Coordinates of C-alpha atoms in Angstrom, one line a residue:
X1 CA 0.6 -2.3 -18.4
X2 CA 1.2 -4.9 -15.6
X3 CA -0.9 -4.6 -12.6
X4 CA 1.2 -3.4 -10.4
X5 CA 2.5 -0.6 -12.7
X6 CA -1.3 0.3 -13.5
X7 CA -1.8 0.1 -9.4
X8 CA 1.2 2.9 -9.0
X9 CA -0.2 5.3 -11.7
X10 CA -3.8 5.4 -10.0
X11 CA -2.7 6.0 -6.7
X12 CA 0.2 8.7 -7.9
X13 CA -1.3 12.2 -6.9
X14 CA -4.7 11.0 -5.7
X15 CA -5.8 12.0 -2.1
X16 CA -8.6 9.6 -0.6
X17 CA -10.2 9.6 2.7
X18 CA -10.5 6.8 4.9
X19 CA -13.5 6.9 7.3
X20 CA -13.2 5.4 10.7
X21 CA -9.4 5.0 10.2
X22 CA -8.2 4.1 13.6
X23 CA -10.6 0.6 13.0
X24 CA -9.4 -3.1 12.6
X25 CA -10.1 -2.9 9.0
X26 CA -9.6 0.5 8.4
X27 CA -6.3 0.3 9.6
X28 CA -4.7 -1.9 7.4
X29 CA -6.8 0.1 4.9
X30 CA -5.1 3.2 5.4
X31 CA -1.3 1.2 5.9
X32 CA -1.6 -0.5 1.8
X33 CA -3.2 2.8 0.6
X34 CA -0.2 4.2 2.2
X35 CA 2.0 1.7 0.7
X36 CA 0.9 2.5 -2.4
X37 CA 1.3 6.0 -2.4
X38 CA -1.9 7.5 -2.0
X39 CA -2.0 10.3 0.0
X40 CA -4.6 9.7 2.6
X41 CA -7.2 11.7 4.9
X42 CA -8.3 9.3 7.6
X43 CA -11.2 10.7 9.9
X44 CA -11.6 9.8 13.2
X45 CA -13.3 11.4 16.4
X46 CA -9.8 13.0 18.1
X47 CA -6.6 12.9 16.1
X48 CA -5.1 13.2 19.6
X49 CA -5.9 10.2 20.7
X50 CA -3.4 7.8 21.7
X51 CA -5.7 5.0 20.3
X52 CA -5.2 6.5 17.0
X53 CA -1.1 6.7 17.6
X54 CA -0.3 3.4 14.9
X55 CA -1.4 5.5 12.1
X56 CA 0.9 8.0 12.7
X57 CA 3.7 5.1 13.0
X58 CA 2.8 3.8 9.7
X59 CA 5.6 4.1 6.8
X60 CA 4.3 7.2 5.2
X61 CA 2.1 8.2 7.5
X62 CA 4.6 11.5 8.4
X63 CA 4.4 12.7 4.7
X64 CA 1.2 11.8 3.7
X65 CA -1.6 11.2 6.3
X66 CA -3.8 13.6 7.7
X67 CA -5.8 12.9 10.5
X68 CA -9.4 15.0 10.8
X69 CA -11.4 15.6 13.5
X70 CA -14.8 14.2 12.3
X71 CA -18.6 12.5 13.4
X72 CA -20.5 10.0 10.8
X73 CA -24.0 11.9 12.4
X74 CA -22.0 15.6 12.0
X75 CA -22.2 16.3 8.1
X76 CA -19.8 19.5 7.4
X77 CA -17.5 17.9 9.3
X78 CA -17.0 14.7 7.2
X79 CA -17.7 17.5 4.4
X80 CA -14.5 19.0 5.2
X81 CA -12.4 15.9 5.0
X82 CA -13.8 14.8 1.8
X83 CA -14.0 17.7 -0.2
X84 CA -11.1 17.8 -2.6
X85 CA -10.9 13.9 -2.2
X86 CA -10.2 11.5 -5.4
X87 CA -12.1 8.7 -3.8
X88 CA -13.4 7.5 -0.2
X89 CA -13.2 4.4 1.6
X90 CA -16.1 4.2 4.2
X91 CA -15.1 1.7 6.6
X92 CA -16.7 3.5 10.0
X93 CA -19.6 1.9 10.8
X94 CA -20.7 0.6 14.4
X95 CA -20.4 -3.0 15.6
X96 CA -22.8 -3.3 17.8
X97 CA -26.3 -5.4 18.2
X98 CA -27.7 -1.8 20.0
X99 CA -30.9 -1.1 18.1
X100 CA -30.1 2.6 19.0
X101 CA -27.3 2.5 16.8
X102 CA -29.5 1.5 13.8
X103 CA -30.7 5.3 13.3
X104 CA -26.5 5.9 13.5
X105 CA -25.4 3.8 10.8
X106 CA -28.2 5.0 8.2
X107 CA -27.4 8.6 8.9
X108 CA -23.6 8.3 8.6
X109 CA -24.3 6.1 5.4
X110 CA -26.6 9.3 4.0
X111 CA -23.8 11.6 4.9
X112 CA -20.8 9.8 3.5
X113 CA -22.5 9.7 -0.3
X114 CA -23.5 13.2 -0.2
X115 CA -20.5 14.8 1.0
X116 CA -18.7 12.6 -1.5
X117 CA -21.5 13.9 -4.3
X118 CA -20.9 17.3 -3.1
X119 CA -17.0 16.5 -3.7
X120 CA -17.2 14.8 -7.2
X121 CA -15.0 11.8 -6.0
X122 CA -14.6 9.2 -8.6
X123 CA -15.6 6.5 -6.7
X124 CA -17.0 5.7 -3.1
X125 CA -15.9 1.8 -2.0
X126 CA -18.3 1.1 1.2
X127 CA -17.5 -1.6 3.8
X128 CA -20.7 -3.8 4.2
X129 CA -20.6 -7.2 5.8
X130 CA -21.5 -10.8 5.2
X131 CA -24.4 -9.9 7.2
X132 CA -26.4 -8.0 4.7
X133 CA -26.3 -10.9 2.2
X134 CA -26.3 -14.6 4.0
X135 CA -29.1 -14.0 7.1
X136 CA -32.0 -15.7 5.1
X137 CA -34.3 -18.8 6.7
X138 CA -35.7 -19.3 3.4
X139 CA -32.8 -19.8 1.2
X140 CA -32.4 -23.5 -0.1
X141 CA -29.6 -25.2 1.3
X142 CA -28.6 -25.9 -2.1
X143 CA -28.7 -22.3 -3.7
X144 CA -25.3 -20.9 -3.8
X145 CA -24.9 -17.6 -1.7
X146 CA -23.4 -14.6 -3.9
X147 CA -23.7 -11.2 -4.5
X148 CA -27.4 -11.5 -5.5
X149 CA -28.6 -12.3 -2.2
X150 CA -29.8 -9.9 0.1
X151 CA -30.7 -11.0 4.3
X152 CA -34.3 -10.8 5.5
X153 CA -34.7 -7.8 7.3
X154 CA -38.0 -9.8 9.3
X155 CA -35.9 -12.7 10.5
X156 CA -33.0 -10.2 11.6
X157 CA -35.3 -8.2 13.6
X158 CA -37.3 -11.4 15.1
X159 CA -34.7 -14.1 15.2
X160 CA -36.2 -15.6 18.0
X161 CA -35.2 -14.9 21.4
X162 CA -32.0 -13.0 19.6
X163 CA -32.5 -10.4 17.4
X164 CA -29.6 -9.2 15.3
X165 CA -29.7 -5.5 15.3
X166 CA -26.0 -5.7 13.5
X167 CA -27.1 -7.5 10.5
X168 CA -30.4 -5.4 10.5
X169 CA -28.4 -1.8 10.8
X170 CA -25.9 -3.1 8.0
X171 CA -27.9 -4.0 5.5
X172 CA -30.1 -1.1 6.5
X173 CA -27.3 1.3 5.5
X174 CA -26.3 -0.6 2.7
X175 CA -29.2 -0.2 0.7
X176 CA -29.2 3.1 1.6
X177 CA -26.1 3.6 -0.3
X178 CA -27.2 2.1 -3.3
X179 CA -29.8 4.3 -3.2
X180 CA -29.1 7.5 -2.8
X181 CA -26.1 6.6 -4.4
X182 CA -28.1 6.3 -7.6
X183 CA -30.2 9.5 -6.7
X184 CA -26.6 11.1 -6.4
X185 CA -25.3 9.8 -9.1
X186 CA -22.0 8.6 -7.2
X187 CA -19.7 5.5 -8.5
X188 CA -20.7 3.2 -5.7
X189 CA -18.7 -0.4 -5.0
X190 CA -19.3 -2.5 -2.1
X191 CA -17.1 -5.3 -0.2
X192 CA -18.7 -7.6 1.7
X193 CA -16.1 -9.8 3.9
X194 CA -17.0 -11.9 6.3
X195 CA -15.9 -12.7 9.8
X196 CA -12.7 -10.6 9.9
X197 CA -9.6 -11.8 11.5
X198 CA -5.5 -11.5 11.7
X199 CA -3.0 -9.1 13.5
X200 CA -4.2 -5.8 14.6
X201 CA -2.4 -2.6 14.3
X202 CA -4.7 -0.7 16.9
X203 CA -4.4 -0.9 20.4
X204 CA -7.7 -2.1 21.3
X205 CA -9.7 -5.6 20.9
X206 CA -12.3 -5.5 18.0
X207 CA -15.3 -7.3 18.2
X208 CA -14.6 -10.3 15.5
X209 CA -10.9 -10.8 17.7
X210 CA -13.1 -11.2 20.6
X211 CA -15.0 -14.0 18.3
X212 CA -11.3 -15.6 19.1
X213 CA -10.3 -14.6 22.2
X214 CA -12.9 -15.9 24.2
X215 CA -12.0 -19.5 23.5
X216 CA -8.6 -18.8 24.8
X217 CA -9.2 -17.1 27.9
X218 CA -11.3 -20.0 30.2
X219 CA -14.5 -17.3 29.3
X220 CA -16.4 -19.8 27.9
X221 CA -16.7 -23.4 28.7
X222 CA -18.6 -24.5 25.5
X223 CA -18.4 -23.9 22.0
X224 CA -22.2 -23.4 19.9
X225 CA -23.5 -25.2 17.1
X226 CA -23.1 -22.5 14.6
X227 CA -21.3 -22.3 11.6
X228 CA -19.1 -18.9 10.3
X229 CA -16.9 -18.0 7.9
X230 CA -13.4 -16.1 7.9
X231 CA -11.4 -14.0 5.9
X232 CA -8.0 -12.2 6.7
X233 CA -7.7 -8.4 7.2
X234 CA -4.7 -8.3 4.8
X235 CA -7.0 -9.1 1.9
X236 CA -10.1 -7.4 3.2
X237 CA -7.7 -3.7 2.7
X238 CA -6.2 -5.5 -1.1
X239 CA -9.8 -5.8 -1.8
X240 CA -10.8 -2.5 -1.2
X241 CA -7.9 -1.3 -3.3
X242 CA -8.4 -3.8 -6.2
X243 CA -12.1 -2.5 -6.3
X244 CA -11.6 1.3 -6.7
X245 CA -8.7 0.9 -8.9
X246 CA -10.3 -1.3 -11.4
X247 CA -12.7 0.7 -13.4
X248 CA -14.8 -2.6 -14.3
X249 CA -15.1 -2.9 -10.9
X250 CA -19.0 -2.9 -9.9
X251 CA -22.2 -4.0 -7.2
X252 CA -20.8 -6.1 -4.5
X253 CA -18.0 -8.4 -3.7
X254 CA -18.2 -11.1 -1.4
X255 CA -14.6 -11.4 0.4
X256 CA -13.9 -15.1 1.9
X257 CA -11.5 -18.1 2.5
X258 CA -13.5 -20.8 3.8
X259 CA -16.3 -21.6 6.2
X260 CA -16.0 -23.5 9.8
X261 CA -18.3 -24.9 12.1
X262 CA -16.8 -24.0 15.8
X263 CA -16.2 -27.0 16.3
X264 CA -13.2 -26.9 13.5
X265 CA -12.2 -23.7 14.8
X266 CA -11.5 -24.7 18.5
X267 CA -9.7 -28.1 16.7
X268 CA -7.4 -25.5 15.3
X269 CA -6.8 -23.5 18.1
X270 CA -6.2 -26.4 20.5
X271 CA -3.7 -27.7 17.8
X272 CA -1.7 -24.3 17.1
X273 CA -2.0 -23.2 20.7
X274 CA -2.4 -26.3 23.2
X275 CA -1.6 -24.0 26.4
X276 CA -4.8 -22.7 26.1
X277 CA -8.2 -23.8 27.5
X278 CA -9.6 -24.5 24.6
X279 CA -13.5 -26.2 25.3
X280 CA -13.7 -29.1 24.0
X281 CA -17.8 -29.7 24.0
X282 CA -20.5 -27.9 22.2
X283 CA -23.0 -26.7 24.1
X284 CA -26.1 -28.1 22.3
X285 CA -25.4 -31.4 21.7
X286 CA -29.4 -32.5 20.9
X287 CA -29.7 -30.6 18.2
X288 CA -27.5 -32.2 14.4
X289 CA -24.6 -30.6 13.6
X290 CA -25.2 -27.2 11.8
X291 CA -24.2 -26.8 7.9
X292 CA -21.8 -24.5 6.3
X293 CA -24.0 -22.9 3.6
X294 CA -22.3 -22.4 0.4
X295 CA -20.9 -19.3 -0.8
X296 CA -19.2 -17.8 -4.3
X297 CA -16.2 -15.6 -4.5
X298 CA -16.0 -16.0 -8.0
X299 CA -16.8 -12.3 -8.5
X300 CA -13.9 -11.1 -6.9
X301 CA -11.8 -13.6 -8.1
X302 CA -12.7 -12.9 -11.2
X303 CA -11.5 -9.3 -10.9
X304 CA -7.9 -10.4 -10.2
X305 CA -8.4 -11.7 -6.4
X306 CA -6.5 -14.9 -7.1
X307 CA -6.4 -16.1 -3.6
X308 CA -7.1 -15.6 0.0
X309 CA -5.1 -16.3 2.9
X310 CA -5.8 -19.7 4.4
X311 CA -7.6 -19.6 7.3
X312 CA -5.5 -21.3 9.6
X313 CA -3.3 -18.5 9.0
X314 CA -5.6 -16.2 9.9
X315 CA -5.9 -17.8 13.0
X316 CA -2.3 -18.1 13.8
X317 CA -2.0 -14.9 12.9
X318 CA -4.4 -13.0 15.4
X319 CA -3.9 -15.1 18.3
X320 CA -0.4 -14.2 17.7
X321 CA -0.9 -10.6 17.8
X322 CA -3.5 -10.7 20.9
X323 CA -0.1 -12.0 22.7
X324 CA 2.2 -9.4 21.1
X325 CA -0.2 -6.8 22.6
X326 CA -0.5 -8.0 25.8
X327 CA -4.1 -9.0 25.5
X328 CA -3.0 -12.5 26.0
X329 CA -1.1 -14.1 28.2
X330 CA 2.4 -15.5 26.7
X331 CA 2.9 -19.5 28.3
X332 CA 5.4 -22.2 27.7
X333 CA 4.6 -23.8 24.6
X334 CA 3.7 -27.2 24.7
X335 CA 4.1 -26.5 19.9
X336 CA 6.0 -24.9 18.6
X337 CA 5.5 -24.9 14.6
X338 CA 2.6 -23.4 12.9
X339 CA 0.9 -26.2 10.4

């Protein structure tokens, strides 16, 4: 059966609920499941929102969406959007560097796989990060980053002056999954994108858009000497698919195009968008230029993730839809054509 035939038979009849479904990510989750014909349960904290009004606007959304009323720390009430559930996509998880949050995130986690134990889903795909897998001072500049590696939960909590509670919290409630996963026996996959970017169908500015924005705006005046890779939302939400559909489908999947120092990515704003004041100087320039570190999506590929959208487009993309919003401010072109 071709893949896309195969794709239509899974998601014909099956109800799955999206967690956090008014997020970046989420979002475009919940539109492709949508798409697809899954009928979809997306929690958030008020369906009467107007922040959560796109997912009502999405194609399908009138016949098969339903929006619950629920809190990651508030068990019966994820309980009660779960229960009766083929699958679940956890994609609610805070972005924050708050060490408060920390508690948050492992108590959602511990909630989301026994609610979905409770409701004998098929299979629970969770939304990790890049973060939980790359944030290692010991790793050999040579060794090849994949789904083996896990980050040092010492150096994230004492990275100097700068300690990354995000990283910390997200791999925190990743291997919290696995584990009571196993205690629970639940069908666990996990995706694993990095830095996040493209068009947004949600109101408000996420936090890897602001990773953007900031160079657009006169905020900053400098650009660091760090290094970061990218990955467009469109195929963060066909990964998630491709990973509960496929029954081989196991462990974790890194989700990637390509890696940038800043210093590439301000090159490629200035050139697709020279109205803006784009900085032009890094702020440490002592120290050598940092690395890219090498990564593997062979994995995913692998599974039948043939390619991602190149970064540039990614770019293009969400800079594009910070204007469309508002969140940017529209001036004369000085280019025109996207390259």
């Amino acid at each position: 059966m071709p893949l896309a035939a195969a794709s239509a038979a899974v998601a014909s009849g099956q109800t799955v609920c999206v967690t956090g479904a008014g997020g970046f990510i989420a979002s475009w989750l919940v539109k492709l499941l949508l798409q697809k014909g899954y009928n979809v349960r997306g929690t958030v904290r008020n369906p009467g929102d107007s922040k959560n009004a796109h997912l009502k606007e999405l194609d399908g959304a009138k016949e098969r969406l339903t929006l619950y009323a629920a809190d990651l720390l508030h068990f019966e009430s994820l309980k009660a959007a779960i229960m009766g559930c083929d699958g679940v996509f956890h994609a609610a998880s805070p972005v924050t560097d708050d060490l408060e949050k920390v508690d948050e995130a492992i108590i959602g986690t511990k909630n989301i796989i026994t609610a979905a134990a409770e409701a004998k889903v098929q299979r629970v795909v969770f939304t990790s990060s890049i973060g939980t897998v790359h944030m290692n001072p010991n790793r050999s500049p040579d060794i090849v980053v994949d789904e083996s590696c896990w980050s040092d939960l010492d150096f994230c909590k004492n990275k100097g002056k700068q300690q990354n509670w995000y990283c910390y919290a997200k791999t925190i409630a990743e291997q919290t999954a696995w584990a009571m996963a196993e205690e629970k026996g639940v069908d666990l996959v996990v995706v694993n994108p990095m830095l996040v970017l493209g068009p947004l169908l949600q109101q408000t500015i996420n936090a890897s858009v602001v990773h953007i924005m900031k160079y657009l705006t006169g905020s900053v005046k400098t650009y660091v000497n760090a290094v970061q890779g990218y990955v467009h939302v469109k195929d963060v939400a066909k990964v998630h698919v491709l990973v509960y559909e496929t029954p081989s489908a196991f462990g974790r999947y890194i989700c990637a195009e390509t890696m940038l120092h800043r210093a590439e990515l301000v090159e490629i704003l200035a050139n697709l968008f020279p109205e803006y004041p784009v900085p032009t100087k890094c702020c440490d320039e002592k120290n050598p230029k940092k690395k890219a570190y090498k990564f593997s999506v062979k994995k995913v590929k692998d599974l039948g993730m043939a390619e991602f959208i190149p970064v540039k487009q990614c770019i293009y993309d969400t800079v594009r839809s910070l204007q469309e919003k508002g969140h940017l401010p529209t001036q004369p072109r000085q280019s025109t054509s996207f390259c």
